[in-house]
């Protein structure tokens, strides 16, 4: 949105007002601005809402969200006796703050005023100017509506001059009269709408793009005394006093600026030549005009006040020019002029217009709303008060100070103040007259420069590189601490003043320095002997000439990098490569003997550590004896010891066994120094200068030792690393070789075992097939025998029952007992045969189910009834907890009866005389849960996992108390699982058992 824009609307009817306002507010709503329409007079809130709805605006949504506010108010008016609503700008400020805090892009306001009375217009324009000053500093777009017929021609000109743009109806089209490239076309084909401006406005003139006067209305004729016919088509400059052209450049410049920038400009003094040769001075507004393409088409001028003073033209002209120039100087300058009273808080008497750069208006400060002290930053007030007080006490008149001011928006900005103290006739402080200049950018630049300097100093002093500077004669002027560290010095005084030209002896370094003195870059890398500290270091240096902006040679800058560490790293890397090459070769000779491998590794150890000799020794299994396994070739040649020993007791060895005892490397760089561990060496032994040994480890166990000696320089940790890694690689190769040998030795044995296993597997497979065949024969035999048993058993039961009933003749008591025994045992045999037949059909896959809707209530009831006599004989109580409303299940009723009879039969069988058997059934989620509990003997915990196995008996001894085939629970499990259910048992020995059955409910 525009920053601080204000429009005027000149309308004839209420319909025109509502239609333009609706368009104006719709644009604000779409731009995420809060829109406020203060309605009054003939326009009420409902009419305002309806005009917006006709534009397609979702009025309800915007009102609910608070983005649109339509508020009735008493129409604001101005008159000598009417109310002056001076709080309205404050209300705009409040609306604006709330809108921004709510996240809107800005505020859009529509208001209208009634101005009544001759003196009211001047009061209104002064009031409106204050409101516009508030708008300029904020993202507010305001439209002030004026009824055209209620305003005079001069007032309409004032309206156009005061506002950024004016909306006016021209014929059947609305025109936006404004000073930007967005103007609606106002001038077409060098003609103006005479019918609009002629009778409404007074004092309007216009020129075309060539500055020829093309419009001169009646108001201009009346003011100037010129006839329209006398001016049309003539240059505007002909009516500006020629003798004043050089002095009237201010107006010409203003005209040109408005023409080039297409922005309206107001002017206060414009001399116009009357027919009698006299001048008139008037003020007004320049309004650039454009065509449809936004190009300059001409200029329109309006006339405001006309100066009619009884003074000479030259005096008036000079006075006006003097004021113009002074104000123009201040307006275009960053300098703000002030006049403060020397009272508490420094009340402001005068301040120039350009105080606006801090967000204030002169009127706001001179009115007493704020004193000057109020806009001084709180952290700087005491300092400013102290300096001002000191100025007053010391009798000085000039004051200069830098401090911070607070802008209207609360931003702190640095200023410099230069003021004079004006004293009254008694010498007491009266006023401060001075200027303030915004130096915020300069302060920020200074702070940035200071911060940059701190950063550069921090970088310079903390650089990992040594940096120093020398002048045009090669004399070092300053350096950082790292440079001192590199060249081995403690204090900068020891190097400042050092002449790089005369003192440097190294030719390559001297050549690099000479290059810089010849304004070229120089480089050096290598060993450098410093003349100041006398040390030799490996460095890499770069030199660059230091040349000022004007091309003057100021000296050179040197950068030293200590590359000793890099050199060592390169050497270590080289040795690492050699070691890797050695390990590669070692892997390629794994087919060699252990002695050949050890000899190769020992010679490589000597080479990698740059030694003259070396050896390998291995420890026996007991860890008591070290045996020399490999000597370096030169030792065997140079050593003149008679009867060389190869086996050494660890406890009696000297220094060379210490690394084995301590399990860590040993370095002796001066073998001549006395040591209590030395045992000496026999005559003819190679003289030792330096010595190093490392233990050879297999995990945590020491298995040997590698030793080297007589390196030309000291041994260090890099040598330890090389030797240790080499020995680790060697031992891995040796261990792998041992493993390979062992694997080869056992490979034949493993092949023989595999052959035997293959033969045994074939025999086992044949036996397994035979077992499967026997198992099938058993099942077939079982099925056949069961069927064969079934027929005679039925006859035995039938005839026995006839004998028992007396059908075949009377039987005595003893005969009856005998027959009852036959019946009872034949029944047991029948159950056994039925079970065997059931199993045989199940395993043969010929077992069938007949599924239907089954009530578990009847299944449980019938099962209990079948076993009631058996329970009654043992005085066992059967308790039933089964609801009558249990849902039906999809099942084979006869098979479920078999399950329940089996479970109840077991419960009765294993419950002592007078016990209790409980049966319950209830629905749990989508399953039916059946429980059969007894107070019998219980089942041992270790027997429960096998309880549902085929032919399983808890008591399988010959003398078991309870009979049975061990097939009942196995059959129950088969039936329940065939019903997609689950069965299990819980029991505690001596406290009874509970059997659980879960069956799925029927799905719809």
Coordinates of C-alpha atoms in Angstrom, one line a residue, residues 380 383 401-404 412-416 437-451:
X380 CA 22.4 9.9 27.5
X383 CA 25.6 13.2 30.3
X401 CA 28.3 17.2 21.9
X402 CA 27.4 13.8 20.3
X403 CA 24.5 11.8 21.8
X404 CA 21.4 9.9 20.8
X412 CA 17.7 5.7 18.6
X413 CA 19.7 7.9 16.2
X414 CA 23.1 9.5 16.8
X415 CA 23.3 13.3 16.4
X416 CA 25.9 16.0 16.9
X437 CA 22.9 17.0 12.6
X438 CA 22.0 13.3 12.1
X439 CA 25.3 11.4 12.2
X440 CA 23.7 8.0 12.7
X441 CA 25.2 6.6 9.5
X442 CA 28.7 8.0 10.4
X443 CA 28.4 6.5 13.8
X444 CA 27.4 3.1 12.4
X445 CA 30.3 3.4 10.0
X446 CA 32.7 4.2 12.8
X447 CA 31.4 1.4 15.0
X448 CA 31.6 -1.0 12.0
X449 CA 35.2 0.2 11.3
X450 CA 36.1 -0.2 15.0
X451 CA 34.5 -3.6 15.1

